[in-house]
mmCIF file of C-alpha atoms in Angstrom:
data_model
loop_
_atom_site.group_PDB
_atom_site.id
_atom_site.type_symbol
_atom_site.label_atom_id
_atom_site.label_comp_id
_atom_site.label_asym_id
_atom_site.label_seq_id
_atom_site.Cartn_x
_atom_site.Cartn_y
_atom_site.Cartn_z
ATOM 1 C CA MET A 1 -8.956 -34.804 55.358
ATOM 2 C CA LEU A 2 -8.241 -34.131 59.049
ATOM 3 C CA ARG A 3 -6.921 -30.665 58.170
ATOM 4 C CA PHE A 4 -10.110 -29.981 56.252
ATOM 5 C CA PHE A 5 -12.333 -30.815 59.238
ATOM 6 C CA ILE A 6 -10.123 -28.746 61.543
ATOM 7 C CA PHE A 7 -10.459 -25.830 59.111
ATOM 8 C CA ILE A 8 -14.268 -26.157 59.043
ATOM 9 C CA ALA A 9 -14.372 -26.374 62.841
ATOM 10 C CA ILE A 10 -12.344 -23.164 63.140
ATOM 11 C CA ILE A 11 -14.594 -21.355 60.660
ATOM 12 C CA LEU A 12 -17.731 -22.394 62.542
ATOM 13 C CA ALA A 13 -16.208 -21.432 65.906
ATOM 14 C CA LEU A 14 -15.357 -17.980 64.563
ATOM 15 C CA ASP A 15 -18.847 -17.729 63.105
ATOM 16 C CA ILE A 16 -20.413 -18.451 66.493
ATOM 17 C CA TYR A 17 -18.236 -15.760 68.056
ATOM 18 C CA ALA A 18 -19.107 -13.227 65.345
ATOM 19 C CA PHE A 19 -22.790 -14.008 65.846
ATOM 20 C CA GLN A 20 -22.671 -12.004 69.101
ATOM 21 C CA ALA A 21 -22.589 -8.809 67.015
ATOM 22 C CA PHE A 22 -25.795 -9.831 65.218
ATOM 23 C CA ARG A 23 -27.799 -10.786 68.286
ATOM 24 C CA PHE A 24 -29.579 -7.457 68.579
ATOM 25 C CA MET A 25 -30.640 -7.755 64.916
ATOM 26 C CA VAL A 26 -31.687 -11.417 64.884
ATOM 27 C CA LYS A 27 -35.179 -12.067 66.137
ATOM 28 C CA GLY A 28 -36.293 -15.574 67.001
ATOM 29 C CA ARG A 29 -35.024 -19.032 66.244
ATOM 30 C CA TRP A 30 -35.410 -18.783 62.474
ATOM 31 C CA GLY A 31 -33.203 -15.697 62.311
ATOM 32 C CA THR A 32 -30.452 -17.622 64.098
ATOM 33 C CA ILE A 33 -30.884 -20.622 61.804
ATOM 34 C CA LEU A 34 -30.717 -18.389 58.719
ATOM 35 C CA TYR A 35 -27.497 -16.764 59.958
ATOM 36 C CA PHE A 36 -25.698 -20.102 60.243
ATOM 37 C CA LEU A 37 -27.270 -21.542 57.099
ATOM 38 C CA ILE A 38 -25.646 -18.747 55.070
ATOM 39 C CA THR A 39 -22.226 -19.790 56.369
ATOM 40 C CA VAL A 40 -22.895 -23.474 55.699
ATOM 41 C CA PHE A 41 -24.187 -22.679 52.195
ATOM 42 C CA ILE A 42 -21.101 -20.638 51.253
ATOM 43 C CA ILE A 43 -18.566 -23.110 52.648
ATOM 44 C CA GLY A 44 -20.465 -26.067 51.205
ATOM 45 C CA GLY A 45 -20.638 -24.392 47.806
ATOM 46 C CA MET A 46 -16.890 -23.701 47.865
ATOM 47 C CA VAL A 47 -16.072 -27.287 48.749
ATOM 48 C CA TYR A 48 -18.383 -28.662 46.060
ATOM 49 C CA GLN A 49 -17.090 -26.364 43.324
ATOM 50 C CA PHE A 50 -13.443 -27.103 43.954
ATOM 51 C CA SER A 51 -13.983 -30.828 44.422
ATOM 52 C CA THR A 52 -15.657 -30.979 40.997
ATOM 53 C CA GLY A 53 -13.041 -29.073 39.017
ATOM 54 C CA GLY A 54 -13.753 -25.486 40.034
ATOM 55 C CA ARG A 55 -10.072 -24.618 40.186
ATOM 56 C CA ARG A 56 -9.686 -25.673 36.583
ATOM 57 C CA ASN A 57 -12.889 -24.092 35.266
ATOM 58 C CA MET A 58 -13.580 -20.713 36.851
ATOM 59 C CA SER A 59 -17.302 -20.647 36.129
ATOM 60 C CA VAL A 60 -19.581 -17.817 37.204
ATOM 61 C CA LEU A 61 -20.900 -20.032 40.016
ATOM 62 C CA THR A 62 -17.361 -20.805 41.223
ATOM 63 C CA GLN A 63 -16.498 -17.115 41.216
ATOM 64 C CA PHE A 64 -19.685 -16.354 43.152
ATOM 65 C CA PHE A 65 -18.690 -18.738 45.925
ATOM 66 C CA ILE A 66 -15.127 -17.407 46.002
ATOM 67 C CA VAL A 67 -16.349 -13.822 46.386
ATOM 68 C CA SER A 68 -18.922 -14.855 49.008
ATOM 69 C CA PHE A 69 -16.277 -16.764 50.962
ATOM 70 C CA VAL A 70 -13.844 -13.831 50.928
ATOM 71 C CA ILE A 71 -16.588 -11.457 52.097
ATOM 72 C CA LEU A 72 -17.614 -13.924 54.799
ATOM 73 C CA ILE A 73 -14.089 -14.333 56.171
ATOM 74 C CA VAL A 74 -12.841 -10.746 55.889
ATOM 75 C CA CYS A 75 -15.951 -9.063 57.251
ATOM 76 C CA LYS A 76 -16.340 -11.469 60.135
ATOM 77 C CA LEU A 77 -12.665 -11.123 61.057
ATOM 78 C CA VAL A 78 -13.264 -7.379 61.374
ATOM 79 C CA ILE A 79 -16.304 -8.065 63.540
ATOM 80 C CA ILE A 80 -14.381 -10.565 65.663
ATOM 81 C CA ALA A 81 -11.467 -8.153 66.175
ATOM 82 C CA THR A 82 -13.869 -5.454 67.364
ATOM 83 C CA MET A 83 -15.774 -7.802 69.646
ATOM 84 C CA PHE A 84 -12.562 -9.261 71.037
ATOM 85 C CA GLY A 85 -11.368 -5.777 71.902
ATOM 86 C CA GLU A 86 -14.520 -5.257 73.943
ATOM 87 C CA ASP A 87 -14.137 -8.679 75.574
ATOM 88 C CA ILE A 88 -10.654 -7.739 76.801
ATOM 89 C CA PHE A 89 -12.137 -4.590 78.321
ATOM 90 C CA ARG A 90 -14.960 -6.626 79.905
ATOM 91 C CA PHE A 91 -12.467 -9.118 81.333
ATOM 92 C CA PHE A 92 -10.385 -6.486 83.119
ATOM 93 C CA LYS A 93 -13.477 -4.643 84.284
ATOM 94 C CA SER A 94 -14.831 -7.900 85.726
ATOM 95 C CA ALA A 95 -11.489 -8.736 87.342
ATOM 96 C CA PHE A 96 -11.457 -5.410 89.186
ATOM 97 C CA ALA A 97 -15.138 -5.572 90.083
ATOM 98 C CA ASN A 98 -14.670 -8.988 91.745
ATOM 99 C CA LEU A 99 -11.710 -7.927 93.863
ATOM 100 C CA PRO A 100 -12.517 -6.985 97.471
ATOM 101 C CA ALA A 101 -12.226 -3.283 96.656
ATOM 102 C CA GLY A 102 -14.514 -3.681 93.665
ATOM 103 C CA ARG A 103 -17.078 -5.690 95.609
ATOM 104 C CA GLN A 104 -17.100 -3.006 98.275
ATOM 105 C CA GLU A 105 -17.510 -0.277 95.683
ATOM 106 C CA ARG A 106 -20.560 -1.900 94.123
ATOM 107 C CA ASN A 107 -21.810 -3.088 97.521
ATOM 108 C CA SER A 108 -22.289 -6.701 96.467
ATOM 109 C CA ASP A 109 -20.523 -10.049 96.995
ATOM 110 C CA SER A 110 -22.003 -11.662 93.888
ATOM 111 C CA PHE A 111 -19.808 -12.439 90.855
ATOM 112 C CA TYR A 112 -19.984 -9.676 88.267
ATOM 113 C CA PHE A 113 -19.270 -9.813 84.553
ATOM 114 C CA PRO A 114 -20.431 -6.890 82.377
ATOM 115 C CA SER A 115 -22.729 -7.626 79.466
ATOM 116 C CA ARG A 116 -21.960 -6.679 75.890
ATOM 117 C CA ARG A 117 -22.841 -3.178 74.843
ATOM 118 C CA LYS A 118 -25.135 -2.768 71.858
ATOM 119 C CA PHE A 119 -23.182 0.158 70.427
ATOM 120 C CA VAL A 120 -20.043 -2.030 70.168
ATOM 121 C CA SER A 121 -21.983 -4.543 68.080
ATOM 122 C CA GLN A 122 -23.192 -1.711 65.894
ATOM 123 C CA LEU A 123 -19.623 -0.398 65.596
ATOM 124 C CA ALA A 124 -18.395 -3.864 64.582
ATOM 125 C CA LEU A 125 -21.016 -4.117 61.860
ATOM 126 C CA GLY A 126 -20.237 -0.595 60.684
ATOM 127 C CA LEU A 127 -16.524 -1.340 60.417
ATOM 128 C CA ALA A 128 -17.272 -4.602 58.581
ATOM 129 C CA SER A 129 -19.251 -2.666 55.979
ATOM 130 C CA ILE A 130 -16.004 -1.013 54.807
ATOM 131 C CA PRO A 131 -14.307 -4.198 53.505
ATOM 132 C CA PHE A 132 -17.716 -5.428 52.319
ATOM 133 C CA ALA A 133 -18.127 -2.391 50.060
ATOM 134 C CA SER A 134 -14.451 -2.493 49.024
ATOM 135 C CA ILE A 135 -14.645 -6.121 47.960
ATOM 136 C CA LEU A 136 -17.802 -5.532 45.935
ATOM 137 C CA TYR A 137 -16.137 -2.536 44.246
ATOM 138 C CA GLY A 138 -13.067 -4.662 43.536
ATOM 139 C CA VAL A 139 -15.201 -7.308 41.841
ATOM 140 C CA ILE A 140 -17.453 -4.966 39.872
ATOM 141 C CA VAL A 141 -14.898 -2.291 38.920
ATOM 142 C CA GLY A 142 -11.440 -3.096 40.261
ATOM 143 C CA ARG A 143 -10.548 -6.115 38.150
ATOM 144 C CA TYR A 144 -10.625 -4.008 34.961
ATOM 145 C CA ASN A 145 -9.412 -0.756 36.517
ATOM 146 C CA PHE A 146 -6.250 -0.663 34.390
ATOM 147 C CA LYS A 147 -3.495 1.735 35.422
ATOM 148 C CA VAL A 148 -0.501 2.851 33.364
ATOM 149 C CA LEU A 149 2.534 3.218 35.635
ATOM 150 C CA LYS A 150 5.499 5.071 34.156
ATOM 151 C CA TYR A 151 9.120 4.953 35.304
ATOM 152 C CA THR A 152 12.355 6.446 34.060
ATOM 153 C CA LEU A 153 15.501 4.443 34.844
ATOM 154 C CA THR A 154 18.954 5.834 34.170
ATOM 155 C CA PHE A 155 22.089 3.800 33.438
ATOM 156 C CA ASP A 156 25.623 5.059 32.890
ATOM 157 C CA ASP A 157 26.419 2.207 30.503
ATOM 158 C CA LEU A 158 23.256 2.331 28.390
ATOM 159 C CA PRO A 159 24.244 2.450 24.690
ATOM 160 C CA GLU A 160 23.653 5.998 23.445
ATOM 161 C CA ALA A 161 21.454 4.763 20.618
ATOM 162 C CA PHE A 162 18.951 3.549 23.236
ATOM 163 C CA ASP A 163 18.756 6.783 25.225
ATOM 164 C CA GLY A 164 14.990 7.364 25.602
ATOM 165 C CA TYR A 165 14.093 3.783 24.627
ATOM 166 C CA LYS A 166 10.619 2.834 25.888
ATOM 167 C CA ILE A 167 9.464 -0.589 27.020
ATOM 168 C CA THR A 168 5.929 -1.639 27.915
ATOM 169 C CA GLN A 169 5.692 -4.574 30.281
ATOM 170 C CA ILE A 170 2.554 -6.616 30.900
ATOM 171 C CA SER A 171 2.331 -9.759 32.978
ATOM 172 C CA ASP A 172 -0.068 -12.385 34.281
ATOM 173 C CA ILE A 173 -2.826 -12.108 31.707
ATOM 174 C CA HIS A 174 -4.651 -15.197 33.062
ATOM 175 C CA SER A 175 -6.989 -15.191 30.083
ATOM 176 C CA GLY A 176 -9.102 -18.024 31.504
ATOM 177 C CA SER A 177 -10.554 -15.570 34.013
ATOM 178 C CA PHE A 178 -11.714 -12.867 31.575
ATOM 179 C CA ASP A 179 -15.409 -12.285 30.956
ATOM 180 C CA ASN A 180 -15.539 -8.805 29.392
ATOM 181 C CA LYS A 181 -14.130 -8.350 25.877
ATOM 182 C CA GLU A 182 -14.862 -4.637 25.801
ATOM 183 C CA LYS A 183 -12.731 -4.011 28.897
ATOM 184 C CA VAL A 184 -9.895 -6.165 27.614
ATOM 185 C CA ASP A 185 -9.929 -4.416 24.253
ATOM 186 C CA TYR A 186 -9.812 -1.082 26.060
ATOM 187 C CA ALA A 187 -6.635 -2.221 27.831
ATOM 188 C CA ILE A 188 -5.094 -3.397 24.537
ATOM 189 C CA ASP A 189 -5.733 0.056 23.042
ATOM 190 C CA LEU A 190 -4.244 1.625 26.163
ATOM 191 C CA ILE A 191 -1.055 -0.400 25.688
ATOM 192 C CA ASN A 192 -0.783 0.582 22.031
ATOM 193 C CA GLU A 193 -1.294 4.247 22.957
ATOM 194 C CA GLN A 194 1.994 4.154 24.875
ATOM 195 C CA ALA A 195 3.798 3.737 21.525
ATOM 196 C CA SER A 196 6.660 1.872 23.165
ATOM 197 C CA ASP A 197 9.579 0.494 21.178
ATOM 198 C CA ALA A 198 9.082 -3.038 22.534
ATOM 199 C CA ILE A 199 6.420 -4.949 24.464
ATOM 200 C CA LEU A 200 7.574 -7.537 26.987
ATOM 201 C CA PHE A 201 5.170 -10.069 28.511
ATOM 202 C CA THR A 202 6.460 -11.821 31.628
ATOM 203 C CA GLY A 203 4.397 -14.987 31.890
ATOM 204 C CA ASP A 204 1.121 -16.620 32.950
ATOM 205 C CA MET A 205 -0.847 -16.119 29.764
ATOM 206 C CA VAL A 206 -3.443 -18.673 30.920
ATOM 207 C CA ASN A 207 -4.716 -20.177 34.153
ATOM 208 C CA ASN A 208 -4.166 -23.767 33.063
ATOM 209 C CA LEU A 209 -5.197 -24.558 29.482
ATOM 210 C CA ALA A 210 -3.920 -23.193 26.186
ATOM 211 C CA SER A 211 -7.516 -23.126 24.918
ATOM 212 C CA GLU A 212 -8.295 -20.338 27.400
ATOM 213 C CA MET A 213 -6.356 -17.959 25.149
ATOM 214 C CA GLU A 214 -8.258 -18.802 21.965
ATOM 215 C CA PRO A 215 -11.090 -16.254 22.481
ATOM 216 C CA TRP A 216 -8.506 -13.506 23.096
ATOM 217 C CA LYS A 217 -6.047 -14.178 20.262
ATOM 218 C CA GLU A 218 -7.443 -11.422 18.078
ATOM 219 C CA SER A 219 -7.324 -8.867 20.903
ATOM 220 C CA PHE A 220 -3.765 -9.520 22.010
ATOM 221 C CA GLY A 221 -2.676 -10.023 18.424
ATOM 222 C CA ARG A 222 -3.410 -6.308 17.939
ATOM 223 C CA LEU A 223 -0.565 -5.304 20.261
ATOM 224 C CA LYS A 224 2.058 -3.404 18.286
ATOM 225 C CA ALA A 225 5.643 -2.355 18.956
ATOM 226 C CA LYS A 226 8.322 -1.254 16.504
ATOM 227 C CA ASP A 227 10.969 -3.673 17.769
ATOM 228 C CA GLY A 228 8.631 -6.554 18.495
ATOM 229 C CA LYS A 229 6.821 -8.395 21.276
ATOM 230 C CA PHE A 230 8.720 -10.779 23.553
ATOM 231 C CA SER A 231 7.395 -13.265 26.093
ATOM 232 C CA VAL A 232 8.351 -15.905 28.642
ATOM 233 C CA LEU A 233 6.415 -18.641 30.413
ATOM 234 C CA GLY A 234 4.987 -18.405 33.919
ATOM 235 C CA ASN A 235 4.215 -21.198 36.347
ATOM 236 C CA HIS A 236 0.567 -21.468 35.209
ATOM 237 C CA ASP A 237 1.485 -21.812 31.535
ATOM 238 C CA TYR A 238 2.912 -25.317 31.944
ATOM 239 C CA GLY A 239 -0.417 -26.897 32.938
ATOM 240 C CA ASP A 240 1.040 -28.207 36.181
ATOM 241 C CA TYR A 241 -2.210 -27.640 38.103
ATOM 242 C CA VAL A 242 -4.325 -29.973 35.972
ATOM 243 C CA ASP A 243 -4.810 -33.730 36.349
ATOM 244 C CA TRP A 244 -4.017 -34.688 32.766
ATOM 245 C CA GLU A 245 -5.201 -37.962 31.304
ATOM 246 C CA SER A 246 -1.694 -38.545 29.979
ATOM 247 C CA ALA A 247 1.765 -36.977 29.890
ATOM 248 C CA GLU A 248 1.320 -36.523 26.140
ATOM 249 C CA ALA A 249 -1.810 -34.384 26.693
ATOM 250 C CA LYS A 250 0.126 -32.052 28.974
ATOM 251 C CA VAL A 251 2.944 -31.687 26.449
ATOM 252 C CA GLU A 252 0.420 -31.035 23.685
ATOM 253 C CA ASN A 253 -1.228 -28.311 25.782
ATOM 254 C CA LEU A 254 2.077 -26.487 26.227
ATOM 255 C CA ASP A 255 2.912 -26.877 22.541
ATOM 256 C CA ASN A 256 -0.472 -25.371 21.684
ATOM 257 C CA LEU A 257 0.213 -22.389 23.922
ATOM 258 C CA LYS A 258 3.573 -21.827 22.256
ATOM 259 C CA THR A 259 1.859 -21.898 18.867
ATOM 260 C CA ILE A 260 -0.791 -19.439 20.019
ATOM 261 C CA GLN A 261 1.894 -17.032 21.227
ATOM 262 C CA LYS A 262 3.645 -17.293 17.867
ATOM 263 C CA ASP A 263 0.364 -16.690 16.031
ATOM 264 C CA MET A 264 -0.154 -13.506 18.068
ATOM 265 C CA GLY A 265 3.293 -12.262 17.125
ATOM 266 C CA PHE A 266 5.116 -12.935 20.387
ATOM 267 C CA ASN A 267 8.738 -14.041 20.312
ATOM 268 C CA LEU A 268 8.756 -16.625 23.111
ATOM 269 C CA LEU A 269 12.146 -16.898 24.844
ATOM 270 C CA LEU A 270 12.901 -20.269 26.418
ATOM 271 C CA ASN A 271 16.212 -19.827 28.240
ATOM 272 C CA GLU A 272 17.603 -17.791 25.359
ATOM 273 C CA HIS A 273 18.126 -14.207 24.248
ATOM 274 C CA ARG A 274 17.549 -11.856 21.349
ATOM 275 C CA PHE A 275 19.326 -8.662 20.348
ATOM 276 C CA ILE A 276 17.690 -5.374 19.477
ATOM 277 C CA GLU A 277 20.079 -3.384 17.291
ATOM 278 C CA LYS A 278 20.063 0.338 16.629
ATOM 279 C CA ASP A 279 22.692 2.537 14.944
ATOM 280 C CA GLY A 280 25.336 -0.162 15.266
ATOM 281 C CA GLN A 281 24.665 -0.682 18.998
ATOM 282 C CA ARG A 282 22.595 -3.317 20.731
ATOM 283 C CA LEU A 283 20.843 -4.402 23.892
ATOM 284 C CA ALA A 284 20.000 -7.965 24.839
ATOM 285 C CA ILE A 285 16.513 -9.212 25.735
ATOM 286 C CA VAL A 286 17.074 -12.326 27.882
ATOM 287 C CA GLY A 287 14.194 -14.649 28.671
ATOM 288 C CA VAL A 288 14.192 -17.580 31.097
ATOM 289 C CA GLU A 289 11.564 -20.185 31.776
ATOM 290 C CA ASN A 290 9.849 -20.105 35.147
ATOM 291 C CA TRP A 291 12.110 -20.234 38.185
ATOM 292 C CA GLY A 292 10.441 -19.789 41.554
ATOM 293 C CA ALA A 293 11.363 -20.357 45.176
ATOM 294 C CA GLY A 294 9.121 -22.219 47.589
ATOM 295 C CA GLY A 295 8.128 -25.232 45.530
ATOM 296 C CA PHE A 296 7.436 -23.526 42.188
ATOM 297 C CA LYS A 297 8.822 -24.898 38.928
ATOM 298 C CA LYS A 298 12.531 -24.257 38.414
ATOM 299 C CA ALA A 299 12.865 -24.651 34.652
ATOM 300 C CA GLY A 300 14.757 -21.386 34.253
ATOM 301 C CA ASP A 301 18.395 -21.710 33.221
ATOM 302 C CA LEU A 302 20.031 -18.316 33.446
ATOM 303 C CA ASN A 303 23.473 -19.435 32.309
ATOM 304 C CA LYS A 304 22.037 -21.109 29.235
ATOM 305 C CA ALA A 305 20.021 -17.997 28.417
ATOM 306 C CA ILE A 306 23.106 -15.736 28.402
ATOM 307 C CA THR A 307 25.398 -18.069 26.487
ATOM 308 C CA GLY A 308 26.909 -16.025 23.655
ATOM 309 C CA LEU A 309 26.499 -12.625 25.328
ATOM 310 C CA ASN A 310 29.426 -10.288 25.888
ATOM 311 C CA LYS A 311 30.195 -9.076 29.393
ATOM 312 C CA ASP A 312 29.471 -5.470 28.402
ATOM 313 C CA ASP A 313 26.113 -6.149 26.709
ATOM 314 C CA PHE A 314 23.252 -4.171 28.212
ATOM 315 C CA ARG A 315 20.772 -6.777 29.483
ATOM 316 C CA ILE A 316 17.056 -6.765 30.121
ATOM 317 C CA LEU A 317 15.997 -10.021 31.761
ATOM 318 C CA MET A 318 12.471 -11.411 31.649
ATOM 319 C CA SER A 319 11.820 -13.814 34.522
ATOM 320 C CA HIS A 320 8.288 -14.483 35.728
ATOM 321 C CA ASP A 321 8.909 -14.971 39.455
ATOM 322 C CA PRO A 322 10.683 -12.159 41.383
ATOM 323 C CA SER A 323 12.185 -14.681 43.797
ATOM 324 C CA HIS A 324 14.503 -15.607 40.902
ATOM 325 C CA TRP A 325 16.007 -12.102 41.058
ATOM 326 C CA GLU A 326 16.366 -12.383 44.822
ATOM 327 C CA PHE A 327 18.070 -15.778 44.902
ATOM 328 C CA GLU A 328 19.948 -16.078 41.595
ATOM 329 C CA VAL A 329 19.999 -12.967 39.435
ATOM 330 C CA LYS A 330 21.149 -10.002 41.505
ATOM 331 C CA ASP A 331 24.163 -11.875 42.922
ATOM 332 C CA HIS A 332 25.090 -13.539 39.633
ATOM 333 C CA PRO A 333 28.668 -12.923 38.450
ATOM 334 C CA ASP A 334 27.234 -11.230 35.351
ATOM 335 C CA HIS A 335 25.395 -7.908 35.566
ATOM 336 C CA PHE A 336 21.688 -7.705 34.696
ATOM 337 C CA HIS A 337 20.699 -4.084 34.331
ATOM 338 C CA LEU A 338 16.932 -4.535 34.456
ATOM 339 C CA THR A 339 14.808 -7.545 35.359
ATOM 340 C CA LEU A 340 11.085 -7.670 34.624
ATOM 341 C CA SER A 341 8.865 -9.991 36.677
ATOM 342 C CA GLY A 342 5.252 -10.502 37.728
ATOM 343 C CA HIS A 343 3.674 -13.490 39.468
ATOM 344 C CA THR A 344 2.641 -11.905 42.789
ATOM 345 C CA HIS A 345 -0.398 -9.905 41.501
ATOM 346 C CA GLY A 346 0.194 -7.796 44.621
ATOM 347 C CA MET A 347 -2.161 -10.468 45.984
ATOM 348 C CA GLN A 348 -4.914 -8.424 44.250
ATOM 349 C CA PHE A 349 -5.478 -6.866 47.648
ATOM 350 C CA GLY A 350 -3.758 -4.038 49.479
ATOM 351 C CA ILE A 351 -3.465 -0.328 50.069
ATOM 352 C CA GLU A 352 -1.435 1.995 47.851
ATOM 353 C CA ILE A 353 -0.890 5.732 47.926
ATOM 354 C CA PRO A 354 1.460 6.269 44.970
ATOM 355 C CA GLY A 355 4.793 7.656 46.093
ATOM 356 C CA TRP A 356 3.867 7.437 49.771
ATOM 357 C CA PHE A 357 2.645 4.075 50.968
ATOM 358 C CA LYS A 358 2.373 0.529 49.670
ATOM 359 C CA TRP A 359 1.155 -2.513 51.589
ATOM 360 C CA SER A 360 -0.262 -5.937 50.860
ATOM 361 C CA PRO A 361 -0.238 -9.225 52.814
ATOM 362 C CA VAL A 362 1.822 -10.675 49.943
ATOM 363 C CA LYS A 363 4.861 -8.807 51.333
ATOM 364 C CA TRP A 364 5.062 -11.532 54.001
ATOM 365 C CA ARG A 365 5.675 -14.060 51.213
ATOM 366 C CA TYR A 366 7.685 -12.035 48.675
ATOM 367 C CA LYS A 367 10.382 -9.503 49.526
ATOM 368 C CA TYR A 368 9.958 -7.919 46.090
ATOM 369 C CA TRP A 369 6.255 -7.866 45.298
ATOM 370 C CA ALA A 370 5.252 -4.705 43.374
ATOM 371 C CA GLY A 371 7.024 -1.853 41.662
ATOM 372 C CA ILE A 372 10.676 -0.896 41.189
ATOM 373 C CA TYR A 373 13.488 -2.145 43.447
ATOM 374 C CA GLU A 374 17.252 -1.554 43.171
ATOM 375 C CA ASP A 375 20.296 -3.467 44.377
ATOM 376 C CA SER A 376 23.907 -2.880 43.320
ATOM 377 C CA ARG A 377 22.890 -0.751 40.313
ATOM 378 C CA GLN A 378 20.546 -3.517 39.159
ATOM 379 C CA TYR A 379 16.797 -2.926 38.956
ATOM 380 C CA ILE A 380 13.733 -5.129 39.027
ATOM 381 C CA ASN A 381 10.166 -4.168 38.239
ATOM 382 C CA VAL A 382 7.506 -6.469 39.651
ATOM 383 C CA ASN A 383 4.373 -5.905 37.599
ATOM 384 C CA ARG A 384 1.086 -6.207 39.537
ATOM 385 C CA GLY A 385 -0.496 -8.178 36.718
ATOM 386 C CA PHE A 386 -2.866 -7.529 33.845
ATOM 387 C CA GLY A 387 -5.537 -10.067 34.814
ATOM 388 C CA TYR A 388 -6.699 -11.840 37.942
ATOM 389 C CA LEU A 389 -6.776 -15.361 39.294
ATOM 390 C CA ALA A 390 -9.147 -17.226 41.649
ATOM 391 C CA PHE A 391 -10.639 -14.159 43.350
ATOM 392 C CA PRO A 392 -12.405 -12.328 40.479
ATOM 393 C CA GLY A 393 -11.501 -8.842 41.598
ATOM 394 C CA ARG A 394 -8.863 -6.409 42.803
ATOM 395 C CA VAL A 395 -9.037 -4.313 45.939
ATOM 396 C CA GLY A 396 -6.524 -1.476 46.108
ATOM 397 C CA ILE A 397 -3.999 -3.247 43.857
ATOM 398 C CA TRP A 398 -5.117 -2.446 40.324
ATOM 399 C CA PRO A 399 -4.237 -4.206 37.039
ATOM 400 C CA GLU A 400 -1.037 -2.717 35.678
ATOM 401 C CA ILE A 401 0.530 -1.678 32.408
ATOM 402 C CA THR A 402 4.134 -0.652 33.025
ATOM 403 C CA VAL A 403 6.023 1.777 30.786
ATOM 404 C CA ILE A 404 9.754 2.091 31.447
ATOM 405 C CA GLU A 405 11.933 4.659 29.695
ATOM 406 C CA LEU A 406 15.663 3.999 29.612
ATOM 407 C CA LYS A 407 17.922 7.003 29.942
ATOM 408 C CA LYS A 408 21.699 7.333 29.755
ATOM 409 C CA GLY A 409 23.636 8.959 32.617
ATOM 410 C CA GLY A 410 22.483 10.966 35.636
ATOM 411 C CA ALA A 411 20.162 9.950 38.471
ATOM 412 C CA THR A 412 17.044 7.837 38.411
ATOM 413 C CA ALA A 413 13.834 9.861 38.129
#
């Protein structure tokens, strides 16, 4: 509770500071009151929604307050940064002006501190309009702005029968957040258009409850691949973020989700593997339960999942959290040619110029957070996610459908 009040105090202090940029716009006492009432309304709405189950049920009202809160914080941080820059300038200007030389120059012994300049306030508001517009675009358009990202990975020891084999990876559906069937169906058709040999889903089908997937069973049941659809569980699939009335209810929820996945044609791998065979050769699809660093569930058992595999089997590992690859997989005595993960969503916020630049604040939490990485001839692809969670939008980090083609010999393209 103390942390909560400290947090509110910090927000209000920042709001008072940011108010300096609005002074030239606000006329009279009621304008000032309205400015602060907006902040109180947004923070109060957030607190109320989440204290009454908002995290579990992402209603339209809950999403409204989340978006409003993000806009409030991001835009005012931009304003504060701009105003603070001017305050540093004002401080040094004042320090010089109050030295003997400065007093002599301005012919006055009185203390001098320069006032704020109106154009700086206008600049601050102008700069804040950029994230404001970006966030609105991310909510209205970005969350369903599906992108197909294609990679070709080359392996010397890929069985010849699988030269040119295509895999489509999707991750982090978070079906409890969806509100537009037409857009989701468009993405399903987009996946099927890739005509991949196999579809691999790397966890977080729901936000919390198996029932969230019920309205979308028909849509995702339409996914087709010649060699099948494979899936693993993500941290949200276990229902760990719900206050269940009983342990039995939580178990039943997970069992229901497993049944739903089966009904949609997914082969759910729970620390186990399957073989895909072609012309007398094979590759192994290995799937582990969630294993995540930093307090996330560690149900994944890699050694159990590979029991029965030969050392020279070509392996594609499905593991929801990329920290598993960092801490257990890439330094494992056995070789895992390709690992497919998700989980990070790219934080649903960042800047990307394909092939040139990639940044998101999530990089401070996850070393491997989006795209292809390589270590010791082992690759991982961290999918940016199909859906969205909490914040109902994406800014710069778009929902992703990954298509990976496996090639034998040569360099990676």
